[in-house]
Short mmCIF file of C-alpha atoms and ligand atoms in Angstrom, two decimals:
data_model
loop_
_atom_site.label_atom_id
_atom_site.label_comp_id
_atom_site.label_asym_id
_atom_site.label_seq_id
_atom_site.Cartn_x
_atom_site.Cartn_y
_atom_site.Cartn_z
CA MET A 7 -50.79 84.43 107.54
CA LYS A 8 -48.65 86.24 104.41
CA LYS A 9 -45.52 87.54 105.16
CA VAL A 10 -44.91 91.49 105.48
CA ALA A 11 -42.63 93.71 103.93
CA LEU A 12 -41.54 97.40 105.35
CA ILE A 13 -39.83 99.60 102.73
CA THR A 14 -38.57 102.83 103.58
CA GLY A 15 -39.90 105.88 101.27
CA GLY A 16 -41.68 103.42 99.13
CA THR A 17 -44.09 105.31 97.93
CA ARG A 18 -42.98 106.53 94.47
CA GLY A 19 -40.39 105.74 92.36
CA ILE A 20 -38.21 102.77 92.92
CA GLY A 21 -39.81 102.29 96.11
CA LYS A 22 -43.40 102.06 95.73
CA GLN A 23 -42.59 99.45 92.66
CA ILE A 24 -41.24 96.99 95.08
CA ALA A 25 -43.50 97.07 96.81
CA LEU A 26 -46.30 96.10 94.26
CA THR A 27 -44.36 94.33 92.61
CA LEU A 28 -43.82 92.20 97.01
CA ALA A 29 -47.46 92.90 97.03
CA GLU A 30 -48.68 90.99 93.56
CA ASN A 31 -46.28 88.77 95.27
CA GLY A 32 -48.11 87.80 98.14
CA TYR A 33 -47.09 89.41 101.00
CA ASP A 34 -48.75 92.58 103.12
CA ILE A 35 -46.93 95.85 102.23
CA ALA A 36 -45.76 98.24 104.76
CA ILE A 37 -44.58 101.78 103.84
CA ASN A 38 -42.91 104.42 105.59
CA TYR A 39 -42.90 108.06 103.89
CA ARG A 40 -41.57 111.40 105.47
CA LYS A 41 -44.36 113.31 104.54
CA GLU A 42 -48.22 113.38 103.92
CA ASN A 43 -49.05 114.11 100.31
CA GLU A 44 -51.06 112.89 97.75
CA GLU A 45 -48.03 109.78 96.66
CA VAL A 46 -48.76 108.79 99.15
CA ASN A 47 -53.31 107.75 99.39
CA ASN A 48 -51.85 106.69 95.75
CA THR A 49 -50.01 104.35 96.07
CA ARG A 50 -52.58 102.62 99.23
CA LYS A 51 -55.26 102.12 97.10
CA GLU A 52 -52.94 100.77 94.60
CA ILE A 53 -50.95 98.13 96.66
CA GLU A 54 -54.42 96.94 98.23
CA GLU A 55 -55.89 97.03 94.33
CA LYS A 56 -53.93 94.10 94.12
CA ASN A 57 -55.86 92.07 97.15
CA ALA A 58 -53.09 93.64 99.62
CA LYS A 59 -52.77 95.48 103.11
CA CYS A 60 -51.30 98.60 102.92
CA PHE A 61 -50.49 100.03 106.34
CA LEU A 62 -48.99 103.10 106.12
CA VAL A 63 -46.54 104.75 108.46
CA GLN A 64 -45.08 108.72 109.00
CA GLY A 65 -40.77 109.25 109.76
CA ASP A 66 -37.76 110.84 108.61
CA VAL A 67 -35.06 107.52 108.65
CA SER A 68 -32.92 110.19 109.69
CA LYS A 69 -34.16 110.36 112.83
CA PHE A 70 -34.15 106.90 115.01
CA GLU A 71 -36.48 108.17 117.93
CA ASP A 72 -38.51 108.06 114.21
CA CYS A 73 -37.65 104.35 113.04
CA GLU A 74 -38.14 103.08 116.41
CA ARG A 75 -41.75 104.46 116.59
CA PHE A 76 -43.35 103.52 113.71
CA ILE A 77 -41.60 100.15 113.20
CA LYS A 78 -43.38 99.82 117.01
CA GLU A 79 -47.13 100.48 114.81
CA ILE A 80 -46.42 98.34 112.44
CA ILE A 81 -45.31 95.55 114.59
CA ALA A 82 -48.80 96.34 116.72
CA GLU A 83 -50.84 96.11 113.22
CA TYR A 84 -48.96 92.95 111.98
CA GLY A 85 -47.31 91.56 114.34
CA ARG A 86 -43.99 90.85 112.30
CA ILE A 87 -41.19 92.29 109.12
CA ASP A 88 -40.12 89.59 107.18
CA VAL A 89 -38.36 91.60 104.72
CA LEU A 90 -36.77 94.81 104.77
CA VAL A 91 -36.53 97.14 101.78
CA ASN A 92 -33.89 99.81 102.92
CA ASN A 93 -35.00 102.47 100.57
CA ALA A 94 -35.21 105.93 100.92
CA GLY A 95 -32.22 107.74 99.86
CA ILE A 96 -31.52 111.51 98.66
CA THR A 97 -28.84 113.22 96.31
CA ARG A 98 -27.24 116.73 97.29
CA ASP A 99 -24.86 116.33 94.02
CA MET A 100 -22.03 118.82 94.06
CA LEU A 101 -17.98 119.17 93.18
CA LEU A 102 -16.53 119.07 96.28
CA MET A 103 -15.36 122.03 96.07
CA ARG A 104 -18.39 123.36 96.09
CA MET A 105 -20.72 121.04 98.63
CA LYS A 106 -21.80 122.18 101.60
CA LYS A 107 -20.90 120.92 104.75
CA GLU A 108 -25.14 120.01 104.90
CA ASP A 109 -24.98 118.63 101.79
CA PHE A 110 -22.30 115.97 102.54
CA GLU A 111 -24.01 115.56 106.61
CA ASP A 112 -27.76 115.21 104.88
CA VAL A 113 -27.14 112.22 102.18
CA ILE A 114 -24.98 110.59 104.98
CA ASN A 115 -27.90 110.62 107.51
CA VAL A 116 -30.74 110.15 105.44
CA ASN A 117 -28.75 106.71 103.38
CA LEU A 118 -26.14 105.69 105.24
CA VAL A 119 -27.27 106.46 108.67
CA GLY A 120 -31.28 106.19 107.87
CA THR A 121 -30.42 102.18 106.38
CA PHE A 122 -29.17 101.75 110.58
CA ASN A 123 -31.74 103.21 112.28
CA VAL A 124 -33.72 101.43 110.62
CA THR A 125 -32.42 98.62 110.27
CA LYS A 126 -31.75 98.83 113.61
CA ASN A 127 -35.14 98.52 115.37
CA VAL A 128 -35.75 95.32 112.89
CA ILE A 129 -33.80 93.15 113.62
CA PRO A 130 -35.01 92.22 117.47
CA TYR A 131 -37.95 91.16 115.17
CA MET A 132 -36.06 88.77 112.94
CA MET A 133 -33.39 87.22 115.56
CA LYS A 134 -36.78 86.15 117.66
CA ALA A 135 -38.46 84.96 114.10
CA ARG A 136 -34.83 83.04 113.24
CA GLU A 137 -35.26 84.47 109.99
CA GLY A 138 -35.47 87.46 107.61
CA ARG A 139 -34.50 89.55 104.63
CA ILE A 140 -33.08 92.63 104.02
CA ILE A 141 -32.10 94.41 100.73
CA ASN A 142 -30.53 97.48 100.94
CA ILE A 143 -30.37 100.28 98.23
CA ALA A 144 -26.93 100.60 97.12
CA SER A 145 -25.84 102.26 94.01
CA VAL A 146 -23.23 101.41 91.43
CA VAL A 147 -21.29 104.65 92.00
CA GLY A 148 -20.55 103.58 95.71
CA ILE A 149 -19.24 100.67 93.14
CA SER A 150 -17.13 103.01 90.59
CA GLY A 151 -17.68 106.28 92.26
CA ASN A 152 -19.30 109.37 90.45
CA ALA A 153 -17.75 113.12 89.75
CA GLY A 154 -20.48 115.28 91.80
CA GLN A 155 -21.24 112.62 93.93
CA THR A 156 -18.76 112.47 96.86
CA ASN A 157 -21.83 112.49 99.50
CA TYR A 158 -24.33 109.82 98.15
CA SER A 159 -21.32 107.79 96.35
CA ALA A 160 -19.67 107.23 100.26
CA SER A 161 -23.12 106.25 101.41
CA LYS A 162 -24.04 104.29 99.09
CA ALA A 163 -20.62 102.79 99.50
CA GLY A 164 -21.09 102.50 103.69
CA ILE A 165 -24.76 101.04 102.79
CA ILE A 166 -22.43 97.68 100.94
CA GLY A 167 -19.97 97.71 103.47
CA PHE A 168 -22.52 97.66 106.15
CA THR A 169 -24.57 95.25 103.90
CA LYS A 170 -21.23 92.76 104.60
CA SER A 171 -20.58 92.73 108.49
CA LEU A 172 -24.10 92.22 109.38
CA ALA A 173 -24.70 89.61 106.53
CA LYS A 174 -21.70 87.71 108.70
CA GLU A 175 -23.45 88.88 111.77
CA VAL A 176 -27.23 87.79 111.56
CA ALA A 177 -26.90 84.48 108.78
CA SER A 178 -26.13 81.85 111.60
CA ARG A 179 -29.86 83.25 112.58
CA ASN A 180 -31.38 82.33 108.91
CA ILE A 181 -31.21 85.83 108.28
CA LEU A 182 -30.06 87.01 104.91
CA VAL A 183 -28.96 90.13 103.54
CA ASN A 184 -27.68 91.78 100.47
CA ALA A 185 -27.33 95.15 98.48
CA VAL A 186 -28.24 96.36 95.02
CA ALA A 187 -26.99 98.61 93.20
CA PRO A 188 -29.16 100.29 90.29
CA GLY A 189 -27.78 101.94 87.64
CA PHE A 190 -29.55 104.58 86.11
CA ILE A 191 -33.31 104.16 86.58
CA GLU A 192 -36.06 106.73 85.30
CA THR A 193 -37.98 108.16 87.98
CA SER A 194 -37.59 111.14 89.12
CA MET A 195 -33.93 111.30 91.14
CA THR A 196 -32.56 110.79 87.08
CA ASP A 197 -35.50 113.07 85.80
CA ILE A 198 -33.18 116.66 86.59
CA LEU A 199 -30.96 115.11 84.14
CA LYS A 200 -31.21 116.65 81.30
CA ASP A 201 -32.51 114.87 77.85
CA GLU A 202 -29.22 115.63 75.66
CA ILE A 203 -27.11 113.81 79.18
CA LYS A 204 -29.91 111.17 79.19
CA GLU A 205 -29.02 110.15 75.42
CA GLU A 206 -25.25 110.38 76.57
CA ILE A 207 -25.93 108.30 79.28
CA ALA A 208 -28.11 104.93 77.11
CA LYS A 209 -25.14 105.54 74.92
CA MET A 210 -22.45 104.48 77.42
CA ILE A 211 -24.49 101.21 78.53
CA PRO A 212 -23.94 98.02 76.86
CA LEU A 213 -28.07 97.03 76.64
CA LYS A 214 -28.05 100.98 75.48
CA ARG A 215 -31.49 101.74 77.68
CA MET A 216 -31.68 103.59 81.59
CA GLY A 217 -33.16 100.97 83.75
CA LYS A 218 -37.27 100.75 84.61
CA THR A 219 -37.83 100.15 88.33
CA GLN A 220 -39.36 96.72 87.27
CA ASP A 221 -35.84 96.07 86.63
CA VAL A 222 -35.08 96.74 89.84
CA ALA A 223 -38.00 95.69 92.01
CA ASN A 224 -37.35 91.90 90.31
CA VAL A 225 -34.03 91.53 91.85
CA VAL A 226 -35.89 92.71 95.67
CA LYS A 227 -38.80 89.99 94.75
CA PHE A 228 -35.67 87.34 93.78
CA LEU A 229 -34.01 88.16 97.23
CA SER A 230 -36.92 87.82 98.94
CA SER A 231 -38.32 85.20 97.75
CA GLU A 232 -37.14 81.55 98.55
CA ASP A 233 -35.15 81.09 95.39
CA SER A 234 -32.18 83.40 96.97
CA SER A 235 -31.96 81.34 100.14
CA TYR A 236 -28.17 80.40 99.89
CA ILE A 237 -27.31 83.82 99.32
CA THR A 238 -26.14 86.60 101.43
CA GLY A 239 -23.39 89.76 101.77
CA GLN A 240 -24.35 90.50 97.96
CA VAL A 241 -24.30 93.29 95.83
CA ILE A 242 -25.83 92.70 92.12
CA ASN A 243 -25.73 95.40 89.62
CA ILE A 244 -28.76 96.21 87.50
CA ASP A 245 -27.44 98.09 85.49
CA GLY A 246 -27.29 96.76 81.64
CA GLY A 247 -23.56 96.29 82.33
CA MET A 248 -22.12 99.65 82.40
CA LEU A 249 -19.93 98.33 85.22
CA MET A 250 -18.13 95.41 84.92
N1 LIG B 1 -33.30 106.34 90.34
C1 LIG B 1 -31.64 106.06 90.16
O1 LIG B 1 -31.23 105.96 89.27
C2 LIG B 1 -31.11 105.32 91.40
C3 LIG B 1 -30.02 105.11 91.03
C4 LIG B 1 -28.57 103.95 92.04
C5 LIG B 1 -30.16 103.55 93.42
N2 LIG B 1 -30.63 104.77 93.88
C6 LIG B 1 -31.65 104.74 94.86
O2 LIG B 1 -33.24 103.97 95.26
C7 LIG B 1 -33.82 104.54 96.09
C8 LIG B 1 -35.45 105.05 95.71
O3 LIG B 1 -34.57 105.70 95.18
P1 LIG B 1 -35.81 106.67 93.48
O4 LIG B 1 -34.99 107.02 92.71
O5 LIG B 1 -37.19 105.98 93.06
O6 LIG B 1 -35.94 108.11 94.19
P2 LIG B 1 -37.06 108.82 94.88
O7 LIG B 1 -36.72 110.27 95.33
O8 LIG B 1 -37.97 109.01 93.63
O9 LIG B 1 -37.05 108.15 95.60
C9 LIG B 1 -36.84 108.46 97.04
C10 LIG B 1 -37.73 107.92 98.18
O10 LIG B 1 -37.00 108.30 99.73
C11 LIG B 1 -37.71 109.16 100.13
N3 LIG B 1 -36.94 109.61 101.32
C12 LIG B 1 -36.46 110.10 101.06
N4 LIG B 1 -35.86 110.50 102.25
C13 LIG B 1 -36.01 110.41 103.05
C14 LIG B 1 -36.33 110.25 105.06
N5 LIG B 1 -35.83 110.98 105.38
N6 LIG B 1 -37.20 109.75 104.98
C15 LIG B 1 -38.22 108.28 105.17
N7 LIG B 1 -37.51 108.58 103.45
C16 LIG B 1 -37.79 109.44 103.10
C17 LIG B 1 -38.01 109.94 99.03
O11 LIG B 1 -39.56 110.46 100.08
C18 LIG B 1 -39.13 109.07 98.00
O12 LIG B 1 -40.83 108.54 98.64
C19 LIG B 1 -32.40 105.18 96.46
O13 LIG B 1 -32.09 104.84 98.47
C20 LIG B 1 -31.65 105.69 95.49
O14 LIG B 1 -30.49 106.25 95.81
C21 LIG B 1 -31.35 105.20 92.71
#
């Protein structure tokens, strides 16, 4: 029986690339999405072309009841979840002086509370199986901070603390919990930046380029595999050397 990987917010960007890469590497895939749109069915087709199953579940990760329901749907379909990738995330960038309370709360609720909501509902199945991998998508700004991102940086720093604490709680059950901290990766999240800003960013990066979604997916593949069976509670930066 194939192992099953769940990727939240996995119909585009980094999450989609992770789903495709794990599908290529022998996993069946479950993808959570928030809203029905063309991306959802296109992603399913692309995954099925890799000879993997793709089960799609709708739900807003910031809502605990949604997560409770869609995890049960995945278990009813596949009977297991071996790898959880907490990828769903949003930004609402603004200097603190002008940031609305809702912009702070929304980002914390999706990125950090969402990671709790999904993990809390998946972990009993991993405990029972006495194995599992959880990979949380943090960000370098959760380590370095970034002007205009107090909400986002706080959510990602929170994810790092969550990762390390949970790693300690569940290590005895052979459940490994790690985070990756991408730098600037080319996706719709960074497409909103003007070209001049992207060029300035590339100049600051030792490897002199923005990252690709595949750069992140490769590390997630490693953290899902037997090759990383002695690694837990770590944060791996994927940022071309930007933060050292
Ligand atoms: N792109 C970057 O440079 C970069 C850098 C560091 C970290 N990240 C992180 O990587 C992850 C993926 O980002 P991306 O760049 O692919 O962005 P993206 O906007 O393309 O993808 C985010 C996905 O999350 C989903 N999502 C948002 N809110 C959700 C909710 N409430 N419930 C369920 N799904 C929801 C979106 O629908 C989308 O599919 C995020 O956690 C992001 O913070 C991205």
